CSV table of C-alpha atoms and ligand atoms in Angstrom, one decimal:
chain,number,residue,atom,x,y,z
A,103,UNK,CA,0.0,0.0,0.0
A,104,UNK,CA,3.1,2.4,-0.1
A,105,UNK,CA,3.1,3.0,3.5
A,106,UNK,CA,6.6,3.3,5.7
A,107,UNK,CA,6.4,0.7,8.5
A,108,UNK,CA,8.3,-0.1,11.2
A,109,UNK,CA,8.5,-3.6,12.4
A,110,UNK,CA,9.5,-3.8,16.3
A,111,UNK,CA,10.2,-7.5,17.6
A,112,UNK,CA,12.3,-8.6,20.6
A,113,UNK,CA,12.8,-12.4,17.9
A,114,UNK,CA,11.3,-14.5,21.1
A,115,UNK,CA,9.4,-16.9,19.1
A,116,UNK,CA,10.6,-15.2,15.4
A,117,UNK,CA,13.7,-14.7,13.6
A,118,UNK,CA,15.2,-12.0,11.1
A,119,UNK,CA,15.4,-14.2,8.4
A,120,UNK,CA,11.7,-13.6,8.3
A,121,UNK,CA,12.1,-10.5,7.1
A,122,UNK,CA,15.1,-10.3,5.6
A,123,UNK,CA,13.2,-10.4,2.4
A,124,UNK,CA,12.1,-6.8,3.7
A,125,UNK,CA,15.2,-5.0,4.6
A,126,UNK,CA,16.6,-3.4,1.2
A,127,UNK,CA,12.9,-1.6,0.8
A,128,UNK,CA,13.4,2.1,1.2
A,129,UNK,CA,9.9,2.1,3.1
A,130,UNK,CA,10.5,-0.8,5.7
A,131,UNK,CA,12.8,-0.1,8.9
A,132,UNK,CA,13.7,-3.1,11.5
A,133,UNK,CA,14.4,-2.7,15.2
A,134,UNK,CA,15.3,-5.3,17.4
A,135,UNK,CA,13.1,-4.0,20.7
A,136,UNK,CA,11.2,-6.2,23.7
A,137,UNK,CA,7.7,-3.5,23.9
A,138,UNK,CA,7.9,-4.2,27.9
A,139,UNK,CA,10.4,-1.6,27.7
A,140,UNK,CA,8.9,2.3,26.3
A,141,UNK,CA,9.7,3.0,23.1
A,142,UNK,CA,9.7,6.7,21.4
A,143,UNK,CA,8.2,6.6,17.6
A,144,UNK,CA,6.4,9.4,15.5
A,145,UNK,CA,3.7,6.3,13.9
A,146,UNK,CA,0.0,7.1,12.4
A,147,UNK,CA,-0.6,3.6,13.5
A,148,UNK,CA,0.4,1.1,15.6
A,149,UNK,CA,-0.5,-2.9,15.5
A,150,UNK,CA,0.3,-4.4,18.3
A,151,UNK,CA,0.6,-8.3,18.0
A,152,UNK,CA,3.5,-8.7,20.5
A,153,UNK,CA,3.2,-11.8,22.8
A,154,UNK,CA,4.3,-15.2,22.4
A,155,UNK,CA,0.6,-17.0,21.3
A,156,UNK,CA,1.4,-20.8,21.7
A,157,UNK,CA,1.0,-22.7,24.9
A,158,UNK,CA,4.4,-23.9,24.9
A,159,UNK,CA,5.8,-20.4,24.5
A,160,UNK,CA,3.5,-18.4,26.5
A,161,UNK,CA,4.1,-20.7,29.4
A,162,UNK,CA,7.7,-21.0,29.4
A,163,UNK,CA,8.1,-17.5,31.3
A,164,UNK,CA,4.3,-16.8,32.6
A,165,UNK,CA,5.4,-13.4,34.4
A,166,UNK,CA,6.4,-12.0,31.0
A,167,UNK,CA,3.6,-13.3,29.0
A,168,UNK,CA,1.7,-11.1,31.8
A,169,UNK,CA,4.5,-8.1,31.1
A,170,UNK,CA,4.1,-8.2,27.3
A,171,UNK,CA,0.8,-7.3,27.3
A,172,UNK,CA,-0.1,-5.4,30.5
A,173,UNK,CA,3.0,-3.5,30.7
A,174,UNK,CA,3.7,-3.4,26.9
A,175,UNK,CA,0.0,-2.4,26.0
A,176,UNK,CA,0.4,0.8,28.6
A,177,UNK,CA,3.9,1.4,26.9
A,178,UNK,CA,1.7,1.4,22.9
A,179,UNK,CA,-0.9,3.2,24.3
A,180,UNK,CA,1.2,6.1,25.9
A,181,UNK,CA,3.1,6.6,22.7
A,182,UNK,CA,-0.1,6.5,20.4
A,183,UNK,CA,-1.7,8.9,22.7
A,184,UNK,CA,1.6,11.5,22.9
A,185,UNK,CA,1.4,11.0,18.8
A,186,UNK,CA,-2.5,10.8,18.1
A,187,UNK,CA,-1.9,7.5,16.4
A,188,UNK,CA,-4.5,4.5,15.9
A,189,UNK,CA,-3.6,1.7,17.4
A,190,UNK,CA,-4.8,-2.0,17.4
A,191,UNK,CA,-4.8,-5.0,19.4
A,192,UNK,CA,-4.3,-8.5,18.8
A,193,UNK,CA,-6.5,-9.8,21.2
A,194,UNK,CA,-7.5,-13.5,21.3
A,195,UNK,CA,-10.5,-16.2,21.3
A,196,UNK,CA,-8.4,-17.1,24.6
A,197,UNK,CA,-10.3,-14.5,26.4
A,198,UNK,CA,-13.5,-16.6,26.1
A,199,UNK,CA,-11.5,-19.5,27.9
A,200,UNK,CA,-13.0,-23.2,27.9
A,201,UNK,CA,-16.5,-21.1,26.7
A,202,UNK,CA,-20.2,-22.3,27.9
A,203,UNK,CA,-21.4,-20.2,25.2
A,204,UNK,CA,-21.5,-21.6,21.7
A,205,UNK,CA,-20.4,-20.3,19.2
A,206,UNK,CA,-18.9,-17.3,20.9
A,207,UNK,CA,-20.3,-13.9,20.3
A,208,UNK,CA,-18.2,-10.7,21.3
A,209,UNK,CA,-20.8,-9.8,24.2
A,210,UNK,CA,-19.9,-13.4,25.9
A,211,UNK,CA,-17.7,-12.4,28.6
A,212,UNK,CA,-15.8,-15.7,28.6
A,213,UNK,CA,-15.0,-18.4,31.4
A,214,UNK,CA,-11.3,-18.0,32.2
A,215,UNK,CA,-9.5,-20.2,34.8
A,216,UNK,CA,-7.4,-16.8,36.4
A,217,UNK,CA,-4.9,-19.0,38.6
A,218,UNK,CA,-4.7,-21.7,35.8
A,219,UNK,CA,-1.4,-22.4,33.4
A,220,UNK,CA,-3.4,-20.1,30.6
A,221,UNK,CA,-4.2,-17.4,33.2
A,222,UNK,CA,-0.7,-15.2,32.0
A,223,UNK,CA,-2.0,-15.1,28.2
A,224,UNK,CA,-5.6,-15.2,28.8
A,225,UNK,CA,-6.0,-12.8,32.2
A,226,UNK,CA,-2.7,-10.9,30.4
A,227,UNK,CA,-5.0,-10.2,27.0
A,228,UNK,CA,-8.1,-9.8,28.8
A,229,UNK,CA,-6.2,-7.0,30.7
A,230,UNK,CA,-4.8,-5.2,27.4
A,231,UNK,CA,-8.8,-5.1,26.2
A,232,UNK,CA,-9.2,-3.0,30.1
A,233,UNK,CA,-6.4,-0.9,29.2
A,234,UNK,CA,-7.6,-0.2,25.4
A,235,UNK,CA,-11.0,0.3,26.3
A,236,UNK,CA,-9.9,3.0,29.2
A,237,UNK,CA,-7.5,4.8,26.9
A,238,UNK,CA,-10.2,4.8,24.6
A,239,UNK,CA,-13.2,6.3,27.0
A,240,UNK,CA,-10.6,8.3,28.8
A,241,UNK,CA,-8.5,10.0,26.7
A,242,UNK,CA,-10.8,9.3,23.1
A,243,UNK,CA,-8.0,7.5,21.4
A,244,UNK,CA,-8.6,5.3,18.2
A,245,UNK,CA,-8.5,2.4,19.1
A,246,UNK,CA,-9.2,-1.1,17.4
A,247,UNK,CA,-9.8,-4.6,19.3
A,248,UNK,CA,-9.5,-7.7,17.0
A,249,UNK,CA,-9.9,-11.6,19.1
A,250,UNK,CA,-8.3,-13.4,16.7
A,251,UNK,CA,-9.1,-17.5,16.5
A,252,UNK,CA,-7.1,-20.2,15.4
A,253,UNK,CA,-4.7,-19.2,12.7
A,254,UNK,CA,-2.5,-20.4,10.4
A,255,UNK,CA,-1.1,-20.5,7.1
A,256,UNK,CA,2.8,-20.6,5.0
A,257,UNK,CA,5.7,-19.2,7.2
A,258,UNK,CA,4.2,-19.8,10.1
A,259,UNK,CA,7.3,-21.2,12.6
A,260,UNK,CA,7.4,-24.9,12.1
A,261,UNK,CA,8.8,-25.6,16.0
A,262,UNK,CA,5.7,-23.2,17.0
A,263,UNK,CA,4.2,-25.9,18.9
A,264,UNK,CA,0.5,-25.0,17.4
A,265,UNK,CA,-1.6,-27.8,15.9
A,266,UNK,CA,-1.4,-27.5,12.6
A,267,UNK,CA,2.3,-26.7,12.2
A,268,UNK,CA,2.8,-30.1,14.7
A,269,UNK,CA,1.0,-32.2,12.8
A,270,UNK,CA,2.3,-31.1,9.3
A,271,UNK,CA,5.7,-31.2,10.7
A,272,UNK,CA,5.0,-34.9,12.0
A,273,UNK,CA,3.3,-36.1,8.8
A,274,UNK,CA,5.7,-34.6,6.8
A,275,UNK,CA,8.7,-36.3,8.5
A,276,UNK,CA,6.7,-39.5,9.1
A,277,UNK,CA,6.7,-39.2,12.7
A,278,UNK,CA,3.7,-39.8,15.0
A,279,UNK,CA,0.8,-37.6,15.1
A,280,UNK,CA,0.4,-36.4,18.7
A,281,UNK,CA,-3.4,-35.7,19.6
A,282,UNK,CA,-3.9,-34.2,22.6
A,283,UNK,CA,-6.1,-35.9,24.6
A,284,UNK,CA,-9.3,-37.7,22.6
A,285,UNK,CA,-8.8,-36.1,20.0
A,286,UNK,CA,-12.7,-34.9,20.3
A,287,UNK,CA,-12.0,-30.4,21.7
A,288,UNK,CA,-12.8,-28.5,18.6
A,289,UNK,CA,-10.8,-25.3,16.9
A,290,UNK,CA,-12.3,-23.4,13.9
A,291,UNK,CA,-8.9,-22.7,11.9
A,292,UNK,CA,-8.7,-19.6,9.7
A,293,UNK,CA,-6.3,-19.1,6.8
A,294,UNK,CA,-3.8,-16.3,7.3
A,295,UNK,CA,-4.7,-14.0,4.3
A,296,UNK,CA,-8.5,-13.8,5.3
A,297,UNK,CA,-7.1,-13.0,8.5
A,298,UNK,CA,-4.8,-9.9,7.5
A,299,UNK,CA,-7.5,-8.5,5.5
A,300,UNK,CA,-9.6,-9.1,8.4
A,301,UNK,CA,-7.0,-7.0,10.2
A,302,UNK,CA,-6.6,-4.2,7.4
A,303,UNK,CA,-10.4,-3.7,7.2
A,304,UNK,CA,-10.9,-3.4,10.9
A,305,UNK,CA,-7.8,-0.9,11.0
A,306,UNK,CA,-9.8,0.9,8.5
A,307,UNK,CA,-13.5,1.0,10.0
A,308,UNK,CA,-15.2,3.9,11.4
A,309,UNK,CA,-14.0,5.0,14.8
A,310,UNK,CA,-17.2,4.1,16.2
A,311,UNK,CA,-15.4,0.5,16.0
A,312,UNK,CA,-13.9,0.7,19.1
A,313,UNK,CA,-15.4,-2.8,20.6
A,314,UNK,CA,-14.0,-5.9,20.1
A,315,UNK,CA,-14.6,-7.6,16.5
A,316,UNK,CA,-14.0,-11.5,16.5
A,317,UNK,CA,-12.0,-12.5,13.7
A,318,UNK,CA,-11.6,-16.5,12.7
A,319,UNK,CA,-13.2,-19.1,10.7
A,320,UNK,CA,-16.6,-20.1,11.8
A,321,UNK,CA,-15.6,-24.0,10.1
A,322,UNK,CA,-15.6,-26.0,13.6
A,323,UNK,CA,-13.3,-28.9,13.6
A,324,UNK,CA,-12.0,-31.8,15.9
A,325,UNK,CA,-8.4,-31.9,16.1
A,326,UNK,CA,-8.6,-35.5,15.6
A,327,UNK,CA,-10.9,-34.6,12.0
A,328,UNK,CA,-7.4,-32.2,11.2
A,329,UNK,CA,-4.9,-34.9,11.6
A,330,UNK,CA,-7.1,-37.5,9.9
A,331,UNK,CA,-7.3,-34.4,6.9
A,332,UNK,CA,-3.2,-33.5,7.1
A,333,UNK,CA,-2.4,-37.2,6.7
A,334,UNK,CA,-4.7,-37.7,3.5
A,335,UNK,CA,-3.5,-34.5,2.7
A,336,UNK,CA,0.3,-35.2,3.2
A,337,UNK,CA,0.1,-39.0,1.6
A,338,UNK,CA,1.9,-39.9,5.1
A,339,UNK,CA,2.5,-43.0,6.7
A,340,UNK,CA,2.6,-41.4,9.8
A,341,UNK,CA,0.0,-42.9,12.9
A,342,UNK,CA,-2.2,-41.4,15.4
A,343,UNK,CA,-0.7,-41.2,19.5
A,344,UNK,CA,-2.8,-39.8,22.1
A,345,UNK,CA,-1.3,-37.8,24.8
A,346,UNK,CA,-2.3,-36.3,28.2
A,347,UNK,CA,-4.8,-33.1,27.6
A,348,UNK,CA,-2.9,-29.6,28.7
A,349,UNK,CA,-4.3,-28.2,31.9
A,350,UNK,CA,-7.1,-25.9,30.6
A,351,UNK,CA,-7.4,-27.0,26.9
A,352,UNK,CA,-10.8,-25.3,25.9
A,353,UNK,CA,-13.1,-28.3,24.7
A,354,UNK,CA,-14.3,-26.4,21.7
A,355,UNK,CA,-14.1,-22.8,20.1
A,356,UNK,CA,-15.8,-21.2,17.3
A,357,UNK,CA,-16.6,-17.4,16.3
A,358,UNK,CA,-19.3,-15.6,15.7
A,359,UNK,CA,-18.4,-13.3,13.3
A,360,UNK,CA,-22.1,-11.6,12.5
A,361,UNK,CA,-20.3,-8.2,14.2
A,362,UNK,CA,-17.4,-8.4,11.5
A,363,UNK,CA,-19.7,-9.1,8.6
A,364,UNK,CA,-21.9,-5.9,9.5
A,365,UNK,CA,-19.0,-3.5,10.3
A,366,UNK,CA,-16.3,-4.6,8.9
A,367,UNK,CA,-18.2,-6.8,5.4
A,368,UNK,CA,-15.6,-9.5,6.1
A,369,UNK,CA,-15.7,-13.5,6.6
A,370,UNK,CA,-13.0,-15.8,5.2
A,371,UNK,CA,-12.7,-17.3,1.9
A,372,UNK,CA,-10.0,-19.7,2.4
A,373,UNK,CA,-11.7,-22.9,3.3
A,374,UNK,CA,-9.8,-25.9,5.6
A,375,UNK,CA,-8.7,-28.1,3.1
A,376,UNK,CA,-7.4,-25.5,0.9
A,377,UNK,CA,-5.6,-23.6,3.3
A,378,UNK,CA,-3.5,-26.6,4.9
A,379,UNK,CA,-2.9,-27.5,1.2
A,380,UNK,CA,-1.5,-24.7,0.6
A,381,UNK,CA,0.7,-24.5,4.2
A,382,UNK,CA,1.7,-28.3,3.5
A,383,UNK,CA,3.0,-27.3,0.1
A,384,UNK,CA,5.3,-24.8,1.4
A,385,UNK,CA,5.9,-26.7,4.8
A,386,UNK,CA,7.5,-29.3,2.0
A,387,UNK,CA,10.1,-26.1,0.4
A,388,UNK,CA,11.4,-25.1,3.8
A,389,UNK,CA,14.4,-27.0,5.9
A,390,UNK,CA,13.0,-26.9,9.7
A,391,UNK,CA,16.4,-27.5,10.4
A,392,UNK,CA,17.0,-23.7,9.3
A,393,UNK,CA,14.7,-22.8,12.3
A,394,UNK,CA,15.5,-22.1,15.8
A,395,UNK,CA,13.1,-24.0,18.2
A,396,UNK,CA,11.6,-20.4,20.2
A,397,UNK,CA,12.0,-22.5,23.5
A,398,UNK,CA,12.7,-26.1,24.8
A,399,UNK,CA,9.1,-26.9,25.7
A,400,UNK,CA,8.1,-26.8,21.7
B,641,UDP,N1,-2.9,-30.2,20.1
B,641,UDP,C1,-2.7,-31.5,19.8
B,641,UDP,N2,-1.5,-31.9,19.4
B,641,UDP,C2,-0.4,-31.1,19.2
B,641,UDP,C3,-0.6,-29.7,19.5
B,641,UDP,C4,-1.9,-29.3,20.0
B,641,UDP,O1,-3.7,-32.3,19.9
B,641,UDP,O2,0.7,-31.5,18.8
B,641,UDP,C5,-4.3,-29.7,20.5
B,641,UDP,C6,-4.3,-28.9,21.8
B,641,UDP,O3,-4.4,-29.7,22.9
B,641,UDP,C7,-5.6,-28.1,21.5
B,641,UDP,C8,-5.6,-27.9,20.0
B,641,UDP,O4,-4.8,-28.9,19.5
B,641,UDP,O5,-6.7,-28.8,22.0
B,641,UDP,C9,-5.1,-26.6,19.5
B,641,UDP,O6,-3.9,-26.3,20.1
B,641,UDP,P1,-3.0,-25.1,19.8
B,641,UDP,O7,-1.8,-25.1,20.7
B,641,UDP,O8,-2.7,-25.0,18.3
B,641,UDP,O9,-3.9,-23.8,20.1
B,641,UDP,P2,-4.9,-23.4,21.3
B,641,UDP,O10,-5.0,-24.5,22.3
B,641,UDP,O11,-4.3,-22.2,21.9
B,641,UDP,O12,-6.2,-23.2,20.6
């Protein structure tokens, strides 16, 4: 779109070689920066997506998950305000925790275990929405929430520890497919361009958009139904292992998204099979070995 942007990351659970491809634009600047510490930037908008996002990551150091986004949101907010910028939240279908309500609207207010293993990311995003929302009725700023579901797509970090990045990983390699549990908790997984124009059109809404907007793919799926779909998808050999269910694992998640298709006059496009197509095909061009595991719990 021709804009200048500045890409802040502290490389927890990244690397540069992400963006390297990036670097010799004249409109793209890199700075290696962790957002729990202030920042000083002349922006027109800010979007914040710092915090590790997989349980494996988010969990190895709890008290900075927490950090990242209480004390990292305040830092954002403070410099939007000081430059009248816009700024937007990643926030997350975590904040609806192991939900009673189904599917999950924006107006649920979620069912969240606060002293549980999730609590630093869940009570830690659930907190940034408290701090946007009060920036927003106290001092007017723009602001945009976005609680973003299951996502995934090409050059997402094959050592994430997500799902879908696992179980390609696995089937590609021929290794075991580790379900979780039964196999029977649901996700609804959406494909990472339908989310970034999800992101782009909220950035772009009215300001009266200042209330959280659930972004995701309303196709519900068990995670058993996505390994069975990777390995016909992958041609693997590779077998089904159960494994103890993570403290907290929500049994099932899927959006709502009738608030985004009225404000925003988005849904996604990308169906399942499609999308993990696509993310096996380029799973198969990359060399994992080329990839830094983000932490040893992966
Ligand atoms: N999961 C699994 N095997 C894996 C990784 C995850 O069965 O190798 C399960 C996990 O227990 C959860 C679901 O897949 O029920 C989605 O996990 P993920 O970490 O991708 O995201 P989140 O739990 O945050 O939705």
């Amino acid at each position: 779109m021709g804009h200048d942007v500045i890409c802040v990351d502290n490389f927890f659970t990244s690397q540069k070689s992400n963006v390297t491809h990036l670097l010799d634009r004249s409109n793209f600047e890199l700075i290696r920066h962790d957002i729990v510490h202030p920042i000083w930037l002349e922006v027109d908008e800010i979007y914040n997506l710092a915090c590790p996002a997989a349980p494996g990551h988010y969990q190895y150091n709890p008290i900075k998950t927490m950090k990242t986004s209480v004390v990292g949101s305040m830092n954002l907010l403070g410099m939007a305000r000081r430059c009248g910028a816009k700024v937007f939240q990643a926030s997350t279908s975590e904040v609806y925790g192991d939900p009673e309500v189904h599917p999950q609207p924006e107006s649920y207010r979620g069912c969240v275990n606060p002293i549980g293993v999730r609590a630093c990311y869940d009570e830690g995003k659930r907190a940034a929405e408290t701090l946007f929302m009060d920036y927003h009725r106290m001092h007017k700023m723009r602001i945009r929430i976005c609680r973003i579901f299951n996502t995934y797509g090409p050059r997402m970090h094959p050592f994430d520890g997500r799902v879908v990045s696992n179980f390609i990983r696995q089937a590609l390699s021929g290794q075991d497919i580790t379900i979780f549990g039964d196999g029977s908790q649901t996700r609804s997984f959406c494909y990472r361009d339908d989310l970034v124009e999800g992101f782009i059109r909220l950035m772009a809404a009215p300001d009266e958009v200042s209330f959280p907007v659930n972004i995701g793919n309303p196709g519900e799926y068990t995670i058993k139904q996505l390994a069975e779909l990777t390995i016909e998808l992958t041609g693997s050999p590779s077998k089904l292992v159960y494994r103890p269910l993570p403290a907290d694992d929500p049994t099932r998640r899927r959006p709502d998204i009738t608030l985004a298709k009225q404000h925003l006059s988005w849904e996604p496009t990308v169906p399942l099979r499609e999308g993990l197509q696509k993310t096996i095909d380029w799973f198969r061009t990359i060399d994992p070995e080329q990839y830094r595991p983000p932490t040893p719990n992966f």
